[in-house]
Coordinates of C-alpha atoms in Angstrom, one line a residue:
M1425 CA 13.8 -28.7 -5.4
L1426 CA 11.7 -25.9 -4.0
R1427 CA 7.9 -26.3 -4.5
A1428 CA 5.0 -24.0 -4.9
L1429 CA 1.3 -24.5 -4.6
L1430 CA -1.0 -22.0 -6.4
L1431 CA -4.8 -22.1 -5.7
E1432 CA -8.0 -20.3 -7.0
N1433 CA -7.3 -20.0 -10.7
L1434 CA -4.3 -17.6 -10.4
H1435 CA -3.2 -16.0 -13.6
P1436 CA -0.9 -18.4 -15.6
L1437 CA 1.9 -15.8 -15.4
A1438 CA 2.3 -16.5 -11.7
A1439 CA 3.1 -20.3 -12.4
S1440 CA 5.4 -19.5 -15.3
N1441 CA 7.3 -16.8 -13.3
L1442 CA 8.0 -19.1 -10.5
E1443 CA 8.9 -22.0 -12.8
A1444 CA 11.4 -19.9 -14.6
A1445 CA 13.0 -19.5 -11.2
G1446 CA 13.5 -23.3 -11.0
I1447 CA 10.5 -23.8 -8.7
D1448 CA 8.3 -26.8 -9.0
V1449 CA 4.6 -25.6 -9.2
T1450 CA 1.3 -27.3 -8.6
V1451 CA -1.7 -25.5 -9.9
R1452 CA -5.2 -26.4 -8.5
T1453 CA -8.5 -24.7 -9.2
G1454 CA -10.9 -23.6 -6.4
A1455 CA -10.1 -23.1 -2.7
L1456 CA -9.2 -25.6 0.0
D1457 CA -10.7 -26.0 3.5
E1458 CA -8.6 -26.1 6.6
S1459 CA -7.9 -29.8 6.5
E1460 CA -7.4 -30.0 2.8
L1461 CA -4.8 -27.2 3.0
V1462 CA -2.9 -28.8 5.7
E1463 CA -2.6 -31.9 3.6
A1464 CA -1.7 -30.2 0.5
L1465 CA 1.1 -28.0 2.1
Q1466 CA 3.3 -30.9 3.2
G1467 CA 6.6 -30.4 1.3
V1468 CA 5.4 -27.0 0.0
H1469 CA 7.6 -23.9 0.4
L1470 CA 5.4 -21.2 -1.3
L1471 CA 1.6 -20.8 -1.2
G1472 CA -0.5 -18.7 -3.5
I1473 CA -4.2 -17.9 -2.9
R1474 CA -7.0 -15.3 -3.6
S1475 CA -9.7 -14.5 -1.2
K1476 CA -11.4 -17.8 -0.6
T1477 CA -8.8 -19.9 0.9
N1478 CA -8.5 -19.2 4.8
V1479 CA -4.9 -19.6 6.1
T1480 CA -5.3 -20.2 9.8
A1481 CA -3.0 -20.5 12.7
H1482 CA -3.7 -24.3 12.5
V1483 CA -2.7 -24.5 9.0
L1484 CA 0.5 -22.4 9.7
E1485 CA 1.6 -24.6 12.6
N1486 CA 1.2 -27.7 10.5
A1487 CA 3.1 -26.4 7.4
P1488 CA 6.6 -26.7 8.4
D1489 CA 8.2 -26.2 5.0
L1490 CA 6.2 -23.1 4.1
V1491 CA 8.5 -20.1 3.7
A1492 CA 6.4 -17.5 2.0
L1493 CA 2.6 -16.8 1.2
G1494 CA 1.2 -14.8 -1.7
A1495 CA -2.3 -13.4 -1.5
F1496 CA -3.1 -12.7 -5.2
C1497 CA -5.5 -9.9 -4.3
I1498 CA -5.6 -6.7 -2.2
G1499 CA -7.0 -8.2 1.1
T1500 CA -5.2 -10.2 3.5
N1501 CA -7.9 -10.9 6.3
Q1502 CA -8.2 -14.4 5.2
I1503 CA -4.6 -15.0 6.4
D1504 CA -3.5 -15.1 10.2
L1505 CA -0.7 -12.5 9.7
R1506 CA 0.5 -12.7 13.1
A1507 CA 0.6 -16.7 13.2
A1508 CA 2.4 -16.4 9.8
A1509 CA 5.1 -14.2 11.1
T1510 CA 5.5 -16.4 14.3
Q1511 CA 6.1 -19.4 12.0
G1512 CA 8.5 -17.4 9.8
V1513 CA 6.3 -17.2 7.0
A1514 CA 6.4 -13.8 4.9
V1515 CA 3.1 -12.6 3.3
F1516 CA 2.9 -10.5 0.3
N1517 CA -0.1 -9.1 -1.5
A1518 CA -1.1 -7.0 -4.4
P1519 CA -2.1 -3.6 -3.0
F1520 CA -2.3 -1.5 -6.1
Q1521 CA -2.6 -3.9 -9.1
N1522 CA -6.4 -4.3 -9.5
T1523 CA -7.4 -0.8 -8.1
R1524 CA -8.4 0.4 -11.7
S1525 CA -10.7 -2.6 -12.3
V1526 CA -12.5 -2.0 -9.0
V1527 CA -13.0 1.8 -9.8
E1528 CA -14.3 0.9 -13.3
L1529 CA -16.9 -1.6 -11.9
A1530 CA -18.0 1.1 -9.2
L1531 CA -18.4 3.7 -12.0
A1532 CA -20.3 1.2 -14.2
E1533 CA -22.7 0.3 -11.3
I1534 CA -23.3 3.8 -10.1
I1535 CA -24.4 5.0 -13.7
A1536 CA -26.5 1.7 -14.1
L1537 CA -28.2 2.0 -10.8
T1538 CA -28.7 5.9 -11.2
R1539 CA -30.4 5.2 -14.6
R1540 CA -32.2 2.3 -13.4
L1541 CA -30.7 0.2 -16.3
T1542 CA -31.4 -3.1 -14.3
E1543 CA -35.1 -2.6 -14.4
R1544 CA -35.2 -1.5 -18.0
D1545 CA -33.1 -4.5 -18.9
R1546 CA -35.2 -7.0 -17.0
A1547 CA -38.5 -5.6 -18.4
L1548 CA -37.2 -6.0 -22.0
H1549 CA -36.0 -9.5 -21.3
D1550 CA -39.5 -10.3 -20.0
G1551 CA -41.0 -8.8 -23.3
V1552 CA -42.1 -5.6 -21.7
W1553 CA -41.4 -2.3 -23.4
D1554 CA -41.1 0.3 -20.5
K1555 CA -39.6 3.4 -21.8
S1556 CA -39.7 6.0 -18.9
A1557 CA -37.6 8.7 -17.4
T1558 CA -39.1 8.2 -13.9
G1559 CA -36.6 7.7 -11.3
A1560 CA -33.6 7.7 -13.8
H1561 CA -30.9 10.5 -13.3
E1562 CA -27.6 11.7 -14.7
V1563 CA -24.7 11.3 -12.4
R1564 CA -23.5 14.7 -13.4
G1565 CA -24.0 17.1 -10.6
R1566 CA -24.9 14.3 -8.0
T1567 CA -22.7 13.8 -4.9
L1568 CA -20.6 10.6 -4.3
G1569 CA -19.9 9.8 -0.9
I1570 CA -16.8 7.4 -0.5
V1571 CA -16.4 5.7 2.8
G1572 CA -12.5 4.6 3.0
Y1573 CA -10.2 7.0 1.1
G1574 CA -7.3 4.6 0.4
N1575 CA -6.0 3.4 -3.1
I1576 CA -9.4 2.7 -4.6
G1577 CA -11.3 5.3 -2.9
T1578 CA -8.9 8.2 -4.1
Q1579 CA -8.7 6.9 -7.7
L1580 CA -12.5 6.7 -7.8
S1581 CA -12.7 10.2 -6.5
V1582 CA -10.7 11.6 -9.3
V1583 CA -12.6 9.7 -12.0
A1584 CA -16.0 10.5 -10.5
E1585 CA -15.0 14.2 -10.6
N1586 CA -14.2 13.9 -14.3
L1587 CA -17.8 12.7 -14.8
G1588 CA -19.1 15.9 -13.3
M1589 CA -19.9 14.4 -9.8
S1590 CA -19.2 16.3 -6.6
V1591 CA -17.2 14.0 -4.0
V1592 CA -17.1 13.9 -0.4
F1593 CA -15.2 11.1 1.8
Y1594 CA -14.7 9.9 5.3
D1595 CA -11.9 8.0 6.6
T1596 CA -10.8 7.4 10.1
A1597 CA -7.0 8.0 9.2
E1598 CA -5.8 11.5 8.0
K1599 CA -6.0 11.7 4.1
L1600 CA -5.2 14.2 1.5
A1601 CA -8.3 15.2 -0.4
L1602 CA -7.6 15.0 -4.2
G1603 CA -9.0 17.4 -6.6
N1604 CA -12.1 19.1 -5.2
A1605 CA -13.1 16.3 -2.9
R1606 CA -14.1 17.5 0.6
R1607 CA -13.5 15.5 3.8
M1608 CA -16.4 14.8 6.1
D1609 CA -15.9 15.1 9.8
T1610 CA -18.1 12.0 10.5
L1611 CA -19.8 9.2 8.7
D1612 CA -23.2 10.5 9.6
E1613 CA -22.2 13.8 7.9
L1614 CA -21.3 12.0 4.6
L1615 CA -24.4 9.9 4.7
E1616 CA -26.7 12.9 5.0
T1617 CA -24.8 14.7 2.1
A1618 CA -24.2 11.9 -0.6
D1619 CA -26.6 10.8 -3.3
V1620 CA -24.4 7.6 -3.8
V1621 CA -22.5 6.1 -1.0
T1622 CA -19.9 3.5 -1.8
L1623 CA -17.8 1.5 0.7
H1624 CA -14.0 0.9 0.1
V1625 CA -12.8 0.1 3.5
D1626 CA -10.2 -2.6 4.5
G1627 CA -10.8 -6.2 6.1
R1628 CA -9.7 -5.2 9.8
T1629 CA -11.9 -6.8 12.3
G1630 CA -13.0 -3.4 13.6
N1631 CA -14.9 -2.8 10.5
A1632 CA -17.2 -5.7 10.9
G1633 CA -20.9 -4.7 11.1
M1634 CA -19.8 -1.1 10.6
F1635 CA -22.9 -0.3 8.2
G1636 CA -26.3 -1.2 9.4
A1637 CA -30.0 0.0 9.8
K1638 CA -28.8 3.1 11.6
Q1639 CA -26.5 4.1 8.7
F1640 CA -29.1 3.2 6.0
A1641 CA -31.6 5.4 7.9
R1642 CA -29.2 8.4 7.8
M1643 CA -28.8 8.0 4.0
R1644 CA -30.7 10.5 1.9
P1645 CA -34.0 9.1 0.6
G1646 CA -33.5 7.7 -2.8
A1647 CA -29.8 7.4 -2.4
I1648 CA -27.7 4.5 -4.0
F1649 CA -25.5 2.3 -2.0
L1650 CA -22.5 0.2 -3.1
N1651 CA -20.3 -2.3 -1.3
L1652 CA -17.2 -3.6 -3.1
S1653 CA -15.1 -3.8 0.0
R1654 CA -15.7 -6.8 2.5
G1655 CA -19.0 -8.7 2.9
F1656 CA -18.8 -8.6 6.6
V1657 CA -19.0 -4.9 7.0
V1658 CA -22.6 -4.5 6.0
D1659 CA -25.8 -5.8 7.6
Y1660 CA -27.7 -7.0 4.4
D1661 CA -31.0 -7.7 6.1
A1662 CA -31.0 -3.9 7.0
L1663 CA -30.1 -3.2 3.3
R1664 CA -32.9 -5.4 2.1
E1665 CA -35.5 -3.6 4.3
S1666 CA -34.3 -0.1 3.2
I1667 CA -34.8 -1.1 -0.4
L1668 CA -38.1 -2.7 0.1
A1669 CA -39.3 0.4 2.1
G1670 CA -38.2 2.7 -0.9
H1671 CA -35.5 4.6 1.2
V1672 CA -32.6 3.2 -0.7
A1673 CA -33.2 3.5 -4.4
G1674 CA -30.8 0.7 -5.6
A1675 CA -27.7 -1.2 -4.5
A1676 CA -24.8 -2.9 -6.0
V1677 CA -22.9 -5.7 -3.9
D1678 CA -19.7 -7.5 -5.0
V1679 CA -18.7 -9.1 -1.6
F1680 CA -20.7 -11.3 0.8
P1681 CA -20.2 -12.7 4.3
E1682 CA -20.1 -16.2 3.1
E1683 CA -19.0 -16.9 -0.5
P1684 CA -18.9 -20.1 -2.6
K1685 CA -15.3 -21.5 -2.7
R1686 CA -15.7 -22.9 -6.2
K1687 CA -17.0 -21.7 -9.6
G1688 CA -20.4 -23.3 -10.2
D1689 CA -21.3 -23.6 -6.4
A1690 CA -24.8 -22.6 -5.3
F1691 CA -25.3 -19.2 -3.9
D1692 CA -28.0 -17.5 -2.0
S1693 CA -28.6 -14.1 -0.5
E1694 CA -31.3 -12.1 1.1
L1695 CA -30.7 -9.4 -1.7
R1696 CA -31.8 -11.7 -4.6
G1697 CA -34.6 -10.6 -6.7
L1698 CA -34.8 -7.0 -5.3
P1699 CA -35.4 -4.3 -7.8
N1700 CA -32.6 -2.2 -9.0
V1701 CA -30.0 -4.3 -7.3
I1702 CA -26.8 -5.6 -8.9
L1703 CA -25.2 -8.6 -7.3
T1704 CA -21.6 -9.7 -8.6
P1705 CA -19.5 -12.6 -7.6
H1706 CA -16.6 -10.8 -6.1
I1707 CA -15.4 -9.7 -9.4
G1708 CA -14.1 -6.3 -8.5
G1709 CA -10.6 -7.0 -9.6
S1710 CA -11.5 -9.8 -12.0
T1711 CA -10.4 -8.4 -15.3
E1712 CA -7.8 -10.1 -17.3
E1713 CA -5.7 -6.8 -17.2
A1714 CA -5.7 -6.9 -13.4
Q1715 CA -5.2 -10.5 -12.8
E1716 CA -2.1 -10.5 -15.0
A1717 CA -0.7 -7.6 -13.3
I1718 CA -1.3 -9.3 -9.9
G1719 CA 0.1 -12.6 -11.2
Q1720 CA 3.2 -10.7 -12.2
F1721 CA 3.5 -8.7 -9.1
V1722 CA 3.0 -11.3 -6.3
S1723 CA 4.8 -14.0 -8.0
T1724 CA 7.9 -11.7 -8.4
K1725 CA 7.6 -10.9 -4.5
L1726 CA 7.6 -14.5 -3.9
R1727 CA 10.5 -15.3 -6.0
D1728 CA 12.7 -12.3 -4.9
Y1729 CA 12.0 -13.3 -1.3
L1730 CA 13.3 -16.8 -2.0
T1731 CA 16.3 -15.9 -4.0
T1732 CA 17.5 -12.6 -2.3
G1733 CA 15.5 -12.4 1.0
S1734 CA 13.9 -9.2 0.0
T1735 CA 10.9 -8.4 2.2
T1736 CA 9.8 -5.1 0.4
L1737 CA 5.9 -4.5 0.8
S1738 CA 5.6 -7.7 3.0
V1739 CA 2.4 -7.1 5.1
N1740 CA 3.7 -9.0 8.2
V1741 CA 7.5 -8.8 8.5
P1742 CA 10.0 -6.1 8.6
N1743 CA 10.7 -4.8 5.1
L1744 CA 14.1 -4.8 3.7
A1745 CA 14.9 -4.2 -0.1
L1746 CA 17.6 -6.4 -1.2
E1747 CA 19.3 -7.2 -4.6
Q1748 CA 20.8 -10.3 -6.1
T1749 CA 24.4 -10.6 -5.4
T1750 CA 27.2 -12.8 -6.7
G1751 CA 30.2 -14.3 -4.9
I1752 CA 28.6 -14.0 -1.4
T1753 CA 26.6 -16.0 1.0
R1754 CA 23.5 -14.3 2.6
I1755 CA 22.1 -15.2 5.8
T1756 CA 18.6 -14.1 6.7
H1757 CA 17.5 -14.0 10.2
L1758 CA 13.8 -13.3 11.3
H1759 CA 13.9 -13.0 15.2
R1760 CA 12.1 -11.6 18.0
N1761 CA 12.9 -8.0 18.5
T1762 CA 14.8 -8.0 21.9
P1763 CA 18.0 -6.1 22.9
G1764 CA 21.2 -7.7 22.0
V1765 CA 20.1 -9.9 19.0
L1766 CA 22.5 -8.2 16.4
A1767 CA 25.3 -8.3 18.7
A1768 CA 24.6 -12.0 19.3
V1769 CA 24.5 -12.7 15.7
N1770 CA 27.7 -10.9 15.1
A1771 CA 29.4 -12.4 18.0
T1772 CA 28.6 -15.9 16.6
L1773 CA 29.9 -15.2 13.2
A1774 CA 33.0 -13.7 14.6
E1775 CA 33.6 -16.8 16.7
H1776 CA 33.7 -19.1 13.7
G1777 CA 35.8 -16.6 11.7
T1778 CA 33.1 -15.6 9.3
N1779 CA 33.8 -12.1 7.9
I1780 CA 30.9 -9.8 7.4
E1781 CA 30.7 -8.0 4.0
G1782 CA 27.4 -6.2 4.5
Q1783 CA 24.5 -6.1 6.9
L1784 CA 21.1 -4.6 7.0
L1785 CA 18.5 -4.7 10.0
A1786 CA 14.7 -3.7 10.0
T1787 CA 12.4 -3.9 12.8
R1788 CA 8.5 -4.1 13.0
G1789 CA 7.1 -4.1 16.3
D1790 CA 8.4 -7.2 18.2
L1791 CA 9.8 -8.6 15.1
G1792 CA 13.4 -8.1 13.7
Y1793 CA 14.9 -9.0 10.3
V1794 CA 18.7 -9.0 9.9
V1795 CA 20.3 -9.9 6.6
T1796 CA 24.1 -10.4 6.6
D1797 CA 26.3 -10.9 3.5
V1798 CA 29.6 -12.9 4.0
G1799 CA 32.3 -13.6 1.8
S1800 CA 32.8 -17.3 2.6
R1801 CA 31.0 -20.4 2.8
V1802 CA 28.8 -20.6 6.1
E1803 CA 29.9 -23.6 8.2
P1804 CA 27.2 -25.9 9.6
A1805 CA 28.2 -25.0 13.1
V1806 CA 27.3 -21.3 12.5
V1807 CA 24.0 -22.2 11.1
E1808 CA 23.2 -24.5 14.2
A1809 CA 24.4 -21.7 16.6
L1810 CA 22.1 -19.0 15.0
A1811 CA 19.2 -21.3 14.7
A1812 CA 19.7 -22.4 18.4
M1813 CA 19.3 -18.6 19.7
D1814 CA 16.1 -18.1 21.9
Q1815 CA 15.0 -15.2 19.6
T1816 CA 15.4 -17.0 16.2
I1817 CA 12.1 -17.5 14.4
A1818 CA 13.4 -18.5 10.9
L1819 CA 16.9 -18.8 9.3
R1820 CA 17.9 -19.2 5.9
V1821 CA 21.2 -19.3 3.9
L1822 CA 21.2 -18.1 0.3
D1823 CA 24.2 -19.1 -1.7

């Protein structure tokens, strides 16, 4: 029986979907460190994680049974995607399902910080009545600067405009501006224009440390700063200094360079205790609606890959959209993309009298993925010959 290991409190729908497909599912709370993960993955074919579990090359090299990995979140920087592909492990994530939840959190924090609700709330909890308009503003008419105009950034752009904000954005890739949003040619131009700066960049290594003292100094005096993207992209010591100096009027941070692995673990940050600062424990996508959608989406991708070989929206192997078929045997062959692989696969099948009913090939850089449907049982000699090819990375036969 195929086995799955689901970590980090995934939505129950993920387990039930896989169990309905006949997969034996083990659920564990919290993340695992490298050695714990290696031990836990013995005999496991599917792994489901969120952002706290790091799947390193060492883990993948020591998980010989692993076939597919699901990141039940947007980011995949916690996974060595290249090593996964090299080991024949397809990786899937949830690129869209928690977008709305992150956008709503960003909007709530923008309004709260601009109105200085954090300070008013703290004063009343301390028994102090502090009714004042000083430093409090409407968001209507103010300029929102979005750094990273992807799925989250674009949706935030549209909703912010509906609140009466002007929107400018900066992205290193060419992006279509939605609504009345204006593209800025440089990050500095955005920082000098925006009353609120919010980061929505991805986890690529090139973004590490992209926002520090220089960028905070470029921001307009009294501007608001948000980071709901990745903890390692911001120098939080520099943010602390900018807040204490009064240059940045408030901040909201949902992600940190080092985050506790389990609920209830101790947390510390240089941003604790600062005025008009909202700290949240990486909950941008943590709504029941988003987690249910993510659980459904990623578990379905994992199930479909196991049962049909479909790699649609995989982030590390060539993409092929495949459907369940009856009366045929399917051979999936992930390989190094060198000349002659397809011909060699077909020659092997022909040598053993195996008739091809249908075949699809996709490539992605130096990887290739060929799926062949045959109308008869695949003999062990065929499997042995295909597996023995120098270019073969992973071979599966689906009946």
